[in-house]
XYZ file of C-alpha atoms in Angstrom:
735
model
C -3.148 17.310 36.488
C -0.620 16.281 33.861
C -2.239 14.438 30.937
C -0.712 12.583 27.990
C -3.624 12.712 25.568
C -1.595 14.757 23.061
C 0.591 11.664 22.546
C -2.395 9.616 21.366
C -3.798 9.090 17.887
C -6.584 11.715 17.606
C -9.247 9.053 16.981
C -8.999 8.032 20.648
C -11.818 10.518 21.379
C -14.145 8.765 18.896
C -13.713 5.109 19.772
C -17.362 4.617 20.754
C -18.557 6.577 17.721
C -16.449 4.393 15.404
C -17.789 1.284 17.103
C -21.404 2.353 16.506
C -22.543 0.714 13.263
C -26.253 1.526 13.770
C -26.186 4.192 11.068
C -24.119 2.205 8.572
C -26.113 1.339 5.459
C -24.239 -1.037 3.126
C -24.390 0.233 -0.444
C -23.628 -2.992 -2.297
C -24.104 -6.718 -1.871
C -20.366 -7.015 -1.276
C -20.577 -4.520 1.586
C -23.569 -6.415 3.033
C -21.441 -9.549 2.930
C -18.389 -7.955 4.497
C -19.711 -5.572 7.156
C -20.588 -8.248 9.776
C -16.959 -9.320 10.061
C -15.743 -5.723 10.181
C -18.283 -4.957 12.916
C -17.192 -8.008 14.923
C -13.475 -7.166 14.928
C -14.178 -3.457 15.503
C -16.149 -4.289 18.642
C -13.185 -6.273 19.997
C -10.679 -3.559 19.061
C -12.851 -0.802 20.554
C -13.219 -2.742 23.813
C -9.432 -3.185 24.082
C -8.797 0.466 23.171
C -11.224 1.761 25.796
C -9.735 -0.538 28.417
C -6.231 0.761 27.670
C -7.394 4.400 27.613
C -8.929 3.889 31.062
C -5.642 2.335 32.192
C -3.812 5.460 31.004
C -6.151 7.708 32.990
C -5.569 5.589 36.101
C -1.806 5.897 35.607
C -2.130 9.668 35.206
C -3.898 9.797 38.577
C -1.188 7.594 40.127
C 1.457 9.935 38.743
C -0.283 12.974 40.206
C -0.528 11.292 43.621
C 3.154 10.393 43.454
C 4.073 14.035 42.754
C 2.238 14.996 45.960
C 4.054 12.232 47.846
C 7.428 13.550 46.644
C 6.537 17.104 47.685
C 5.500 16.006 51.173
C 8.513 13.742 51.783
C 11.268 15.322 53.897
C 13.562 12.319 54.382
C 16.160 12.273 51.549
C 16.250 8.479 51.173
C 12.476 8.208 51.216
C 12.252 11.063 48.714
C 14.702 9.234 46.443
C 12.528 6.091 46.646
C 9.436 8.150 45.836
C 11.144 9.615 42.754
C 12.012 6.050 41.690
C 8.347 5.082 41.895
C 7.457 8.221 39.899
C 9.864 7.160 37.129
C 8.383 3.637 37.075
C 4.898 5.096 36.627
C 6.209 7.285 33.782
C 7.667 4.188 32.123
C 4.313 2.407 32.458
C 2.593 5.431 30.904
C 5.018 5.358 27.968
C 4.326 1.657 27.385
C 0.588 2.236 27.757
C 0.615 5.016 25.139
C 2.453 2.758 22.678
C -0.104 0.012 23.264
C -3.075 2.391 22.885
C -1.756 3.793 19.602
C -1.215 0.277 18.315
C -4.785 -0.665 19.282
C -6.095 2.499 17.604
C -4.279 1.534 14.388
C -6.073 -1.804 14.551
C -9.382 -0.046 15.225
C -8.881 2.358 12.312
C -7.753 -0.242 9.734
C -8.125 -3.740 11.178
C -7.270 -5.532 7.931
C -6.660 -4.837 4.254
C -7.156 -8.154 2.497
C -9.120 -11.363 2.387
C -8.591 -14.694 0.726
C -11.034 -17.563 0.526
C -9.171 -20.852 0.436
C -10.793 -24.151 -0.524
C -9.100 -27.188 1.001
C -9.808 -30.663 2.360
C -10.050 -31.232 6.102
C -10.711 -34.767 7.351
C -11.604 -35.785 3.813
C -14.223 -33.066 3.368
C -14.091 -29.880 1.301
C -13.800 -26.817 3.521
C -14.029 -23.151 2.598
C -11.736 -21.021 4.768
C -12.201 -17.230 4.708
C -8.946 -15.653 5.934
C -8.573 -11.931 6.616
C -5.076 -10.418 6.406
C -4.070 -7.448 8.567
C -1.122 -5.692 10.098
C -1.725 -7.520 13.385
C -3.392 -10.849 14.156
C -6.645 -11.024 16.131
C -8.061 -14.094 17.880
C -11.624 -14.723 19.013
C -11.128 -15.247 22.753
C -14.189 -17.487 23.042
C -13.703 -19.822 20.075
C -9.928 -19.332 19.703
C -10.429 -19.008 15.956
C -8.329 -16.457 14.069
C -10.395 -13.444 13.029
C -7.405 -11.757 11.356
C -4.100 -13.337 10.312
C -0.828 -11.410 10.565
C 0.602 -10.279 7.198
C 3.827 -12.099 8.116
C 2.142 -15.482 8.633
C 2.748 -18.197 5.991
C -0.893 -18.109 4.843
C -0.421 -14.459 3.776
C 1.924 -15.649 1.026
C -1.143 -16.755 -0.906
C -2.509 -13.194 -0.730
C 0.727 -11.558 -1.866
C 1.792 -14.028 -4.550
C -1.490 -14.450 -6.451
C -3.289 -11.725 -8.349
C -6.609 -13.564 -8.177
C -8.280 -16.994 -8.009
C -5.707 -19.747 -8.580
C -5.808 -23.540 -8.306
C -3.378 -26.029 -6.787
C -1.695 -23.879 -4.136
C 0.044 -24.864 -0.913
C 0.874 -23.113 2.333
C 2.510 -24.046 5.612
C 0.631 -24.530 8.868
C 1.797 -25.762 12.291
C 0.261 -29.135 11.419
C 1.956 -29.401 8.020
C 1.528 -28.391 4.374
C -2.033 -27.623 3.258
C -3.144 -27.858 -0.361
C -6.093 -26.222 -2.050
C -7.456 -23.522 -4.320
C -7.667 -19.759 -3.927
C -11.276 -19.073 -4.880
C -11.447 -15.392 -3.924
C -9.085 -12.499 -3.227
C -10.388 -9.177 -1.944
C -8.599 -5.963 -1.106
C -10.071 -3.365 1.213
C -9.583 0.340 1.674
C -10.781 0.806 5.280
C -10.621 4.007 7.324
C -12.085 4.503 10.790
C -13.576 0.995 10.502
C -15.620 1.838 7.412
C -15.220 0.504 3.878
C -14.111 3.212 1.486
C -13.655 0.769 -1.369
C -13.634 -2.997 -1.907
C -11.704 -4.513 -4.803
C -12.418 -8.034 -6.024
C -9.119 -9.156 -7.516
C -9.242 -11.239 -10.674
C -6.412 -13.285 -12.148
C -4.532 -11.055 -14.559
C -3.811 -8.289 -12.055
C -6.371 -5.765 -13.364
C -8.070 -5.223 -10.001
C -4.764 -5.647 -8.185
C -3.302 -2.796 -10.217
C -6.419 -0.723 -9.584
C -5.983 -1.159 -5.825
C -2.238 -0.393 -6.029
C -2.790 2.729 -8.140
C -5.455 3.974 -5.748
C -2.988 3.623 -2.869
C -0.159 5.298 -4.818
C -2.334 8.229 -5.884
C -3.282 8.861 -2.253
C 0.332 8.970 -1.083
C 1.586 12.265 0.218
C 5.198 13.221 0.789
C 5.205 12.697 4.513
C 7.276 10.314 6.605
C 7.629 6.857 5.089
C 4.641 4.590 5.773
C 4.297 0.826 5.834
C 3.042 -0.898 2.663
C 1.621 -4.132 4.084
C -1.531 -3.711 1.969
C 0.317 -3.328 -1.338
C 3.424 -5.518 -1.075
C 4.061 -6.905 -4.558
C 5.044 -10.507 -5.278
C 8.733 -9.767 -5.925
C 8.948 -7.550 -2.851
C 7.264 -10.284 -0.817
C 9.844 -12.861 -1.929
C 12.690 -10.626 -0.738
C 10.967 -9.800 2.550
C 10.586 -13.525 3.276
C 14.131 -14.545 2.315
C 15.691 -16.926 4.845
C 18.241 -15.676 7.381
C 21.915 -16.550 7.995
C 23.160 -15.262 4.647
C 23.800 -11.884 2.998
C 21.077 -10.460 0.723
C 21.752 -7.763 -1.900
C 18.977 -5.631 -3.390
C 19.727 -3.519 -6.470
C 16.695 -1.373 -7.130
C 15.921 1.590 -9.336
C 14.726 4.818 -7.769
C 11.273 4.388 -6.216
C 11.306 0.580 -6.359
C 10.702 0.287 -2.610
C 14.182 -0.763 -1.419
C 13.948 1.034 1.920
C 10.418 -0.175 2.551
C 11.451 -3.749 1.758
C 14.334 -3.512 4.230
C 12.039 -2.366 7.037
C 9.292 -4.881 6.295
C 11.890 -7.633 5.995
C 13.159 -6.753 9.442
C 9.620 -6.818 10.870
C 9.013 -10.182 9.172
C 12.246 -11.665 10.527
C 11.471 -10.587 14.108
C 8.079 -12.299 13.768
C 9.355 -15.486 12.109
C 12.672 -15.953 13.921
C 11.843 -14.426 17.303
C 14.082 -16.962 19.044
C 17.116 -15.977 16.933
C 16.989 -12.228 16.372
C 15.707 -9.356 18.496
C 14.993 -5.710 17.678
C 17.283 -4.368 20.408
C 20.191 -6.350 18.932
C 19.698 -5.119 15.363
C 21.069 -2.165 13.407
C 19.956 -0.037 10.451
C 22.608 2.064 8.699
C 21.298 4.999 6.637
C 22.919 7.873 4.716
C 22.047 10.802 7.006
C 20.029 11.855 10.050
C 17.110 13.251 8.017
C 16.730 9.930 6.207
C 16.700 8.078 9.538
C 14.004 10.426 10.830
C 12.055 9.941 7.577
C 11.873 6.153 8.104
C 11.437 6.315 11.892
C 7.679 5.594 12.002
C 7.572 2.451 9.847
C 8.823 -0.188 12.299
C 6.769 1.121 15.263
C 3.666 1.044 13.034
C 4.450 -2.655 12.432
C 4.788 -3.309 16.153
C 8.598 -3.205 16.268
C 10.529 -0.963 18.660
C 14.100 -0.531 19.930
C 16.022 -1.071 16.663
C 19.200 1.036 16.554
C 19.407 3.397 13.574
C 22.576 5.279 12.710
C 24.789 6.680 9.985
C 28.035 4.850 9.291
C 30.148 7.718 10.592
C 28.426 7.942 13.984
C 28.256 4.158 14.341
C 31.992 3.856 13.609
C 32.921 6.646 16.021
C 30.873 4.902 18.729
C 32.742 1.639 18.081
C 36.065 3.464 18.504
C 34.888 5.457 21.518
C 35.633 8.725 19.741
C 34.023 11.870 21.086
C 33.513 15.259 19.442
C 37.214 16.074 19.736
C 37.673 13.885 16.631
C 36.706 15.943 13.596
C 36.930 15.540 9.826
C 40.074 17.056 8.315
C 39.094 20.264 6.487
C 41.393 19.868 3.466
C 40.142 18.943 0.000
C 39.778 15.217 -0.662
C 42.031 13.357 -3.060
C 39.428 11.184 -4.797
C 41.964 8.801 -6.310
C 43.437 8.030 -2.876
C 39.947 7.858 -1.371
C 38.884 5.247 -3.932
C 42.039 3.214 -3.327
C 41.372 3.123 0.424
C 37.922 1.640 -0.131
C 39.086 -1.231 -2.332
C 39.653 -4.977 -1.902
C 43.353 -4.369 -2.567
C 43.515 -2.014 0.401
C 41.923 -4.644 2.660
C 44.741 -7.018 1.638
C 47.308 -4.354 2.606
C 45.653 -3.875 5.999
C 45.762 -7.634 6.573
C 49.437 -7.898 5.517
C 50.491 -5.018 7.720
C 48.563 -6.378 10.686
C 50.510 -9.626 10.503
C 53.787 -7.664 10.646
C 52.466 -5.512 13.483
C 51.416 -8.631 15.400
C 54.876 -10.190 14.978
C 56.672 -6.972 15.984
C 54.438 -6.536 19.011
C 55.355 -9.994 20.305
C 59.042 -9.610 19.394
C 59.386 -6.395 21.391
C 57.722 -7.504 24.629
C 59.889 -6.127 27.475
C 60.377 -9.547 29.049
C 63.131 -12.150 28.985
C 60.570 -14.953 28.518
C 58.848 -13.307 25.544
C 59.433 -16.477 23.456
C 57.051 -18.338 25.774
C 54.441 -15.603 25.389
C 54.825 -15.577 21.598
C 54.637 -19.368 21.254
C 51.561 -19.595 23.465
C 49.950 -16.677 21.592
C 50.200 -18.428 18.210
C 49.033 -21.735 19.694
C 45.900 -20.014 20.949
C 45.409 -18.232 17.612
C 45.524 -21.503 15.687
C 43.451 -23.566 18.122
C 40.938 -20.916 19.176
C 40.636 -18.468 16.247
C 37.591 -16.710 17.729
C 39.470 -15.504 20.802
C 40.258 -11.811 20.351
C 43.806 -10.557 20.024
C 43.801 -8.733 23.359
C 42.430 -11.868 25.064
C 45.207 -13.964 23.476
C 47.824 -11.497 24.677
C 46.540 -11.566 28.258
C 46.137 -15.353 28.322
C 49.634 -15.838 26.896
C 51.112 -13.478 29.470
C 49.384 -15.289 32.342
C 50.582 -18.601 30.919
C 54.223 -17.455 30.795
C 54.227 -16.355 34.440
C 52.345 -19.471 35.576
C 54.885 -21.641 33.748
C 57.732 -19.746 35.435
C 56.249 -20.392 38.870
C 55.647 -24.066 38.030
C 59.271 -24.491 36.879
C 60.593 -22.874 40.075
C 58.512 -25.196 42.243
C 59.596 -28.247 40.257
C 63.315 -27.442 40.559
C 63.002 -26.379 44.172
C 64.339 -22.945 43.290
C 61.759 -20.895 45.142
C 62.252 -17.185 45.680
C 59.919 -14.487 46.886
C 59.401 -12.812 43.506
C 55.630 -12.287 43.729
C 55.797 -8.485 43.878
C 58.453 -8.351 41.169
C 56.384 -10.596 38.904
C 53.270 -8.547 39.563
C 55.063 -5.348 38.652
C 56.485 -6.934 35.501
C 53.059 -8.143 34.415
C 51.681 -4.634 34.860
C 54.530 -3.252 32.765
C 53.878 -5.741 29.942
C 50.100 -5.188 30.104
C 50.715 -1.456 29.784
C 52.960 -2.154 26.782
C 50.166 -4.178 25.151
C 47.621 -1.463 25.875
C 49.645 1.438 24.484
C 50.834 -0.572 21.459
C 47.378 -1.648 20.310
C 45.674 1.710 19.764
C 44.024 1.265 16.330
C 44.637 4.827 15.167
C 48.359 4.591 16.004
C 48.670 1.161 14.371
C 47.068 2.692 11.277
C 49.447 5.667 11.238
C 52.449 3.356 11.642
C 51.418 1.428 8.533
C 52.081 4.546 6.477
C 55.371 5.228 8.235
C 56.593 1.724 7.339
C 56.242 2.081 3.587
C 53.240 -0.137 2.926
C 51.886 2.410 0.464
C 53.361 5.028 -1.859
C 54.993 8.064 -0.266
C 52.420 10.549 -1.582
C 49.565 8.477 -0.103
C 51.446 8.127 3.194
C 52.112 11.872 3.421
C 48.502 12.714 2.583
C 47.159 10.232 5.155
C 49.454 11.241 7.994
C 48.422 14.859 7.471
C 44.733 13.880 7.653
C 44.933 11.418 10.557
C 46.689 13.613 13.083
C 46.584 15.070 16.541
C 47.293 18.603 17.708
C 46.731 19.034 21.437
C 43.185 17.947 22.251
C 42.059 18.249 18.643
C 42.190 15.072 16.545
C 41.423 14.871 12.821
C 40.658 12.065 10.385
C 39.445 11.680 6.818
C 36.220 9.818 6.108
C 37.956 7.123 4.048
C 40.297 6.352 6.986
C 37.506 5.758 9.507
C 36.492 2.286 8.292
C 40.086 0.936 8.098
C 40.664 2.072 11.693
C 37.429 0.327 12.758
C 38.616 -2.769 10.878
C 41.847 -2.783 12.893
C 39.905 -2.159 16.111
C 37.756 -5.251 15.449
C 40.885 -7.293 14.669
C 42.278 -6.394 18.107
C 39.191 -6.356 20.306
C 36.867 -8.623 18.349
C 33.256 -7.970 17.433
C 31.349 -9.724 20.256
C 30.792 -6.523 22.200
C 29.334 -4.860 19.106
C 27.675 -7.889 17.512
C 24.238 -7.409 15.967
C 21.798 -10.199 15.246
C 20.721 -8.420 12.086
C 22.173 -5.514 10.091
C 20.319 -3.574 7.381
C 22.368 -1.245 5.144
C 20.442 1.258 3.018
C 21.860 3.478 0.259
C 24.821 1.094 0.316
C 26.047 2.223 -3.104
C 27.831 5.134 -1.407
C 29.744 2.967 1.066
C 33.229 1.595 0.449
C 34.050 -2.097 0.491
C 35.950 -1.580 3.758
C 32.886 0.034 5.346
C 30.692 -2.862 4.217
C 33.279 -5.342 5.530
C 33.224 -3.827 9.031
C 29.423 -4.141 9.096
C 29.654 -7.747 7.886
C 32.048 -8.442 10.762
C 29.552 -7.398 13.416
C 26.569 -9.158 11.749
C 25.952 -12.496 13.461
C 25.847 -15.458 11.041
C 26.087 -13.097 8.026
C 22.652 -11.692 8.847
C 22.835 -8.618 6.643
C 20.665 -7.152 3.893
C 22.287 -4.562 1.629
C 20.189 -2.262 -0.574
C 21.179 0.396 -3.051
C 21.094 1.706 -6.589
C 24.375 2.047 -8.488
C 22.877 4.875 -10.573
C 22.350 6.879 -7.395
C 25.989 6.904 -6.266
C 26.420 10.644 -5.738
C 29.393 10.757 -3.372
C 32.645 10.527 -5.356
C 34.668 8.407 -5.971
C 31.705 5.998 -6.545
C 33.272 3.062 -4.731
C 30.997 0.269 -5.961
C 30.993 0.043 -9.750
C 29.223 -3.306 -9.737
C 27.657 -5.445 -7.018
C 30.050 -8.195 -8.120
C 32.666 -6.355 -6.048
C 30.546 -6.887 -2.942
C 29.951 -10.513 -3.895
C 33.741 -10.874 -4.263
C 34.004 -9.571 -0.708
C 31.576 -12.293 0.424
C 33.726 -14.920 -1.283
C 36.959 -13.525 0.159
C 35.502 -13.852 3.648
C 34.038 -17.275 2.876
C 30.505 -16.210 3.700
C 29.027 -19.039 1.640
C 25.627 -18.597 0.010
C 24.061 -15.233 -0.700
C 21.153 -13.934 -2.775
C 20.859 -11.056 -5.230
C 17.669 -9.305 -6.327
C 17.060 -6.777 -9.113
C 14.086 -4.391 -8.784
C 13.204 -2.491 -11.964
C 9.683 -1.240 -11.309
C 9.227 2.275 -9.902
C 6.223 2.713 -7.617
C 7.043 6.251 -6.524
C 6.529 8.577 -9.408
C 4.314 9.136 -12.449
C 4.710 7.766 -15.949
C 5.419 11.285 -17.253
C 8.324 11.822 -14.836
C 9.832 8.379 -15.485
C 9.662 8.855 -19.268
C 11.286 12.283 -18.895
C 14.054 10.840 -16.726
C 14.681 7.864 -19.008
C 14.909 10.109 -22.060
C 17.750 12.021 -20.413
C 19.603 9.120 -18.830
C 19.186 6.332 -21.392
C 22.273 7.437 -23.311
C 24.273 8.430 -20.249
C 24.059 5.287 -18.122
C 25.823 2.026 -19.023
C 23.768 -0.321 -21.196
C 23.841 -2.872 -18.356
C 21.912 -0.530 -16.041
C 18.170 -1.139 -15.972
C 16.229 2.117 -16.184
C 13.031 2.422 -14.110
C 9.822 0.877 -15.404
C 6.881 3.008 -14.327
C 3.633 1.771 -12.837
C 0.947 3.086 -15.196
C 0.116 6.087 -13.019
C -0.369 9.316 -14.912
C 0.200 12.836 -13.637
C 0.976 16.346 -14.813
C 3.488 17.071 -17.548
C 6.932 18.173 -16.432
C 7.223 21.948 -16.357
C 10.424 23.627 -17.485
C 10.644 27.306 -16.507
C 13.419 29.638 -17.616
C 15.010 32.226 -15.318
C 17.543 34.663 -16.714
C 19.547 34.593 -13.474
C 20.278 32.155 -10.687
C 18.442 32.359 -7.365
C 21.109 34.584 -5.865
C 20.551 37.326 -8.449
C 16.783 37.153 -8.908
C 14.911 40.430 -8.593
C 12.206 40.921 -5.961
C 9.516 40.418 -8.600
C 11.088 37.215 -9.958
C 11.557 35.839 -6.438
C 7.920 36.599 -5.637
C 6.842 34.786 -8.828
C 8.882 31.752 -7.733
C 7.234 31.780 -4.288
C 3.792 32.148 -5.898
C 4.482 29.062 -7.982
C 5.400 27.117 -4.822
C 2.283 28.386 -3.063
C 0.141 26.998 -5.886
C 1.796 23.602 -5.388
C 0.627 23.565 -1.767
C -2.845 24.682 -2.869
C -2.943 21.626 -5.175
C -2.531 19.426 -2.108
C 1.220 19.055 -1.769
C 2.329 18.516 1.814
C 6.023 18.582 0.982
C 7.669 20.648 -1.702
C 11.413 20.091 -2.142
C 13.553 22.808 -3.648
C 16.636 20.821 -4.640
C 19.943 22.627 -5.006
C 23.324 21.463 -6.295
C 25.354 21.846 -3.076
C 25.347 23.353 0.419
C 26.412 26.826 -0.706
C 23.546 26.844 -3.198
C 21.038 25.825 -0.498
C 22.354 28.532 1.813
C 21.873 31.212 -0.857
C 18.376 29.909 -1.621
C 17.308 29.755 2.025
C 18.530 33.305 2.698
C 16.632 34.508 -0.376
C 13.327 32.830 0.491
C 13.072 32.792 4.290
C 11.442 36.242 4.386
C 8.474 34.766 2.451
C 7.716 32.105 5.075
C 4.679 33.994 6.397
C 3.338 34.659 2.916
C 3.835 31.017 1.917
C 2.043 29.908 5.108
C 4.360 26.906 5.299
C 7.584 26.199 7.141
C 10.715 26.811 5.087
C 13.219 24.177 6.188
C 16.908 24.320 5.285
C 19.330 21.412 4.903
C 20.877 21.861 8.370
C 17.671 20.521 9.991
C 18.055 16.791 10.604
C 14.329 16.095 11.166
C 12.105 15.330 8.186
C 9.438 18.056 8.133
C 6.555 19.064 5.911
C 6.496 22.398 4.102
C 9.127 23.776 1.738
C 12.381 21.865 2.183
C 15.544 23.378 0.730
C 17.969 20.496 0.270
C 21.092 19.412 -1.533
C 20.722 16.425 -3.837
C 22.836 14.384 -1.437
C 20.527 15.178 1.493
C 17.411 14.470 -0.598
C 18.685 11.020 -1.590
C 16.379 8.256 -0.351
C 13.500 10.675 0.346
C 10.385 11.547 -1.650
C 8.263 14.676 -1.957
C 4.902 15.584 -3.487
C 6.480 18.265 -5.651
C 10.132 18.568 -6.615
C 11.591 21.797 -7.990
C 15.154 21.504 -9.282
C 16.659 24.954 -9.061
C 19.175 26.725 -11.321
C 19.790 23.985 -13.868
C 22.537 25.421 -16.068
C 25.847 24.415 -17.650
C 27.752 25.237 -14.455
C 25.522 23.496 -11.891
C 24.834 20.419 -14.030
C 27.502 19.969 -16.718
C 27.504 16.802 -18.809
C 29.671 14.794 -16.393
C 29.156 11.478 -14.635
C 28.644 13.126 -11.235
C 26.178 15.728 -12.558
C 24.225 13.054 -14.402
C 23.882 11.018 -11.219
C 22.915 14.071 -9.151
C 20.300 15.157 -11.673
C 18.902 11.608 -11.837
C 18.508 11.475 -8.054
C 16.863 14.922 -7.999
C 14.350 14.077 -10.741
C 13.318 10.763 -9.179
C 12.445 12.263 -5.765
C 9.063 13.474 -7.085
C 5.852 11.665 -6.173
C 3.414 13.698 -8.258
C 4.894 16.826 -9.863
C 8.297 17.904 -11.212
C 9.404 21.436 -12.081
C 12.778 22.234 -13.708
C 14.017 25.816 -13.398
C 16.688 26.361 -16.022
C 18.831 29.415 -16.579
C 19.811 31.066 -19.866
C 22.976 28.940 -19.982
C 20.977 25.719 -20.235
C 22.520 22.522 -18.884
C 23.636 20.004 -21.531
C 21.468 17.465 -19.656
C 18.354 19.352 -20.793
C 19.330 19.424 -24.464
C 18.600 15.768 -25.086
C-alpha cells in the first residue's frame, strides 16, 4: 500500500512519547511553575496530531481501494469518474499532510514567550498570564485562550518591551486596555520540553541573552521564521498599516527578507478580508533565493503566495514563451542606466500619447472622427477603462450611431453584413497595431531617442524567424506599455513584496507598483549591495520621487542598521575595509555582540585553476574541517560564472572524500553541502562558513563594483569567514 509518512515531520512517530510527562522532573522553581501549562497545551496538541495522523491512514486506505476500483472498471466513462475520485482523495491527503505538519510544529514548540499583564476588569485588579506562540490555541471547554497568536495586538507588548514596564495599552475587541507588564519570559522549547527559560528584565540583558542563544544555534539552512526573536524595530515594520508603499533600507544581515515574509503573514492575519495569499506576489533576485525562503510562509501557516523573479514574472505578463531569449551581445551600461530612469518613463509616456493619436487618426474607416471623439470622452470620464476596452466601446458606438442616424432619416439599407465585415477589419487593425513590442520598436524608429541608442535597441529587440531577442533593460518598458494598453486588472495583486530591490530599475519598480492594489507594496534592499551594473538606484529618494510622480500619497521609510547574521569579528573586518570606500551617508552594519572565530586569510601562489594536486587537496581538507566543526553549508564564493565553472571542475572529483554534496551555481535549489556560487547568486543568502576564493588585483580591483561584490561576499557568513588571497593581493585587502 502506498504511504505518505515520508512527507511528515519525523516526530510524528513519537507523539505519545512527547505527550508523556511522567518522567519529567522540573529542575528549578521556574520550571515547576511553567510545566503545568506546557503539559496542558501539549495534551491538546498531541490529541489533534493523533487524530489527523489517523485521518491520513484512513485516506491512504481509501486511496488503495480506489486504485483497485480503477483497475476493475472496464467502462471508459466510469473509469474516468473513478480516476477523478482518486485525484480528490490525493488532494485530501495533501491537505491532511499540511495540517499534520502544522500540528506537529505546535506540538514541538507550542509557544516561545509569556507576558503577565496587570489590568483592571470591572474595577478589580486582574493578573493575566498570556502565552505567545506561532499559532493560537483555545481551551474548547472554557473558551479561554491558552496561547495567543504572535500577530495578535496583545503580542505587541511582548515584542516592544524588554522587561517589566508600567502604563502600557493594547487593543482588544472590546476596546483599549491599560495596565502594567509585570513579567516577560522567553522559552526555548523543543519536543515540548523546556531547554531554557529566560526571565527578561528591563534593560534588555536577558533579552539579548535569549537572542544571542538563538543566533548562535542558527545553521546555514533554508531561511526560518523568527517569531520568537522579532526585535522592536522589526515588529514596527511588520505591523505597518496597509494601502501605502513601505521602503526598507537595511544593512546586510539586518533581517530585511525575514521582515518581508513575517509582514506578509501578519497582514493576511490582520486584514484577511482585504488581502489573500493567492492574490499576492513576492519578487526575488533568482530561483535559488526563492527556494531558500520557500519554507518560511508555510511554517507560519501561509500557503499559495506566488514567488517569482522579475524576468519570469514580466515574461508571463507579456505571454512570452522560451522563443524569447536575451540578446547575447555585450551590454552598454550607459544606455541601460538611461532606460531605467525617471526621464525614460517620461519619454515612454510622451511617445504613447503620439502613438495613441496616430492609431486613432489612421483607422481605416470614414467615420473615424466619431470613434476618436468617443474614445477621448471615455478616457476623460472613465480613466480606469483600459485602452483596448475604450477602442472597442468607441467602435461599437460609431456603428450604433450610424444605424440610429439611418433609422431617424428613414434611409435604411441592408448593410448589416458590410458593417460586420468593416468592424472585423477595424478590430484587426487595433489588434495588430497594439502589440507592445512593436509599439516599443516604433518609438526608436520615430526619433524619440538619440540615433546610437535607437540603433542599439533595435538590434537587441529583434526577430529572426521564430527566434526573438530582447535586452533585460527593455523588458520592463515593454511591460509598462502592455499595462497601458490592456490595464492591470487581470494581473492585479492584493499585495506585492519586492526583495533585493536595489538591483531593479525605476521602470521595473513602476510596473510592480501598477499591479499592486491600493499601493500595497513593500520594497526592501540595501544600496551597498547593488552588484548588477549600472546600479540603477543611487538613493531611495529616487523611488520616493516615483511615488510622488504617480501621486501615491503617503509612504513610510525605515532604516535598519543592526546586523543579526554574522559575528562581531566579521562585521569589524568588513567595516574596516568598506568604511573609506562607501559614501559617508551609508550606515555600516552594527553587530550584535556575538563573538566568533577570527577571520582567516590564507595565501595561495596560484588561482584555483592552476593549483597543484597537493594544494587542491589542502584546500579540500580545510573545507572538510569546516564541516567537522558543525557547518551545514559552506559557500565557496567566486567572482563570476567562469570562475565558478573552473572551481567546480577542479573540486568535483573530491565529492566522495569530502562526504558532502558539491553544488554548482547552475542548481536553482538551495542545498546543504559545499556550494560553489558567484557573488551575484549568493546575494540574499547566508552560510555557516564562507570562503572567498582567489582574491587578487584582477578579481577584486579597487573599483566600485568590486567593492560592492566583496562586501556582499564577506557578509554572507554566519559563523566563519576565510579569505584566500593570491600573490597579487587585491587592493581591498591592503587596508
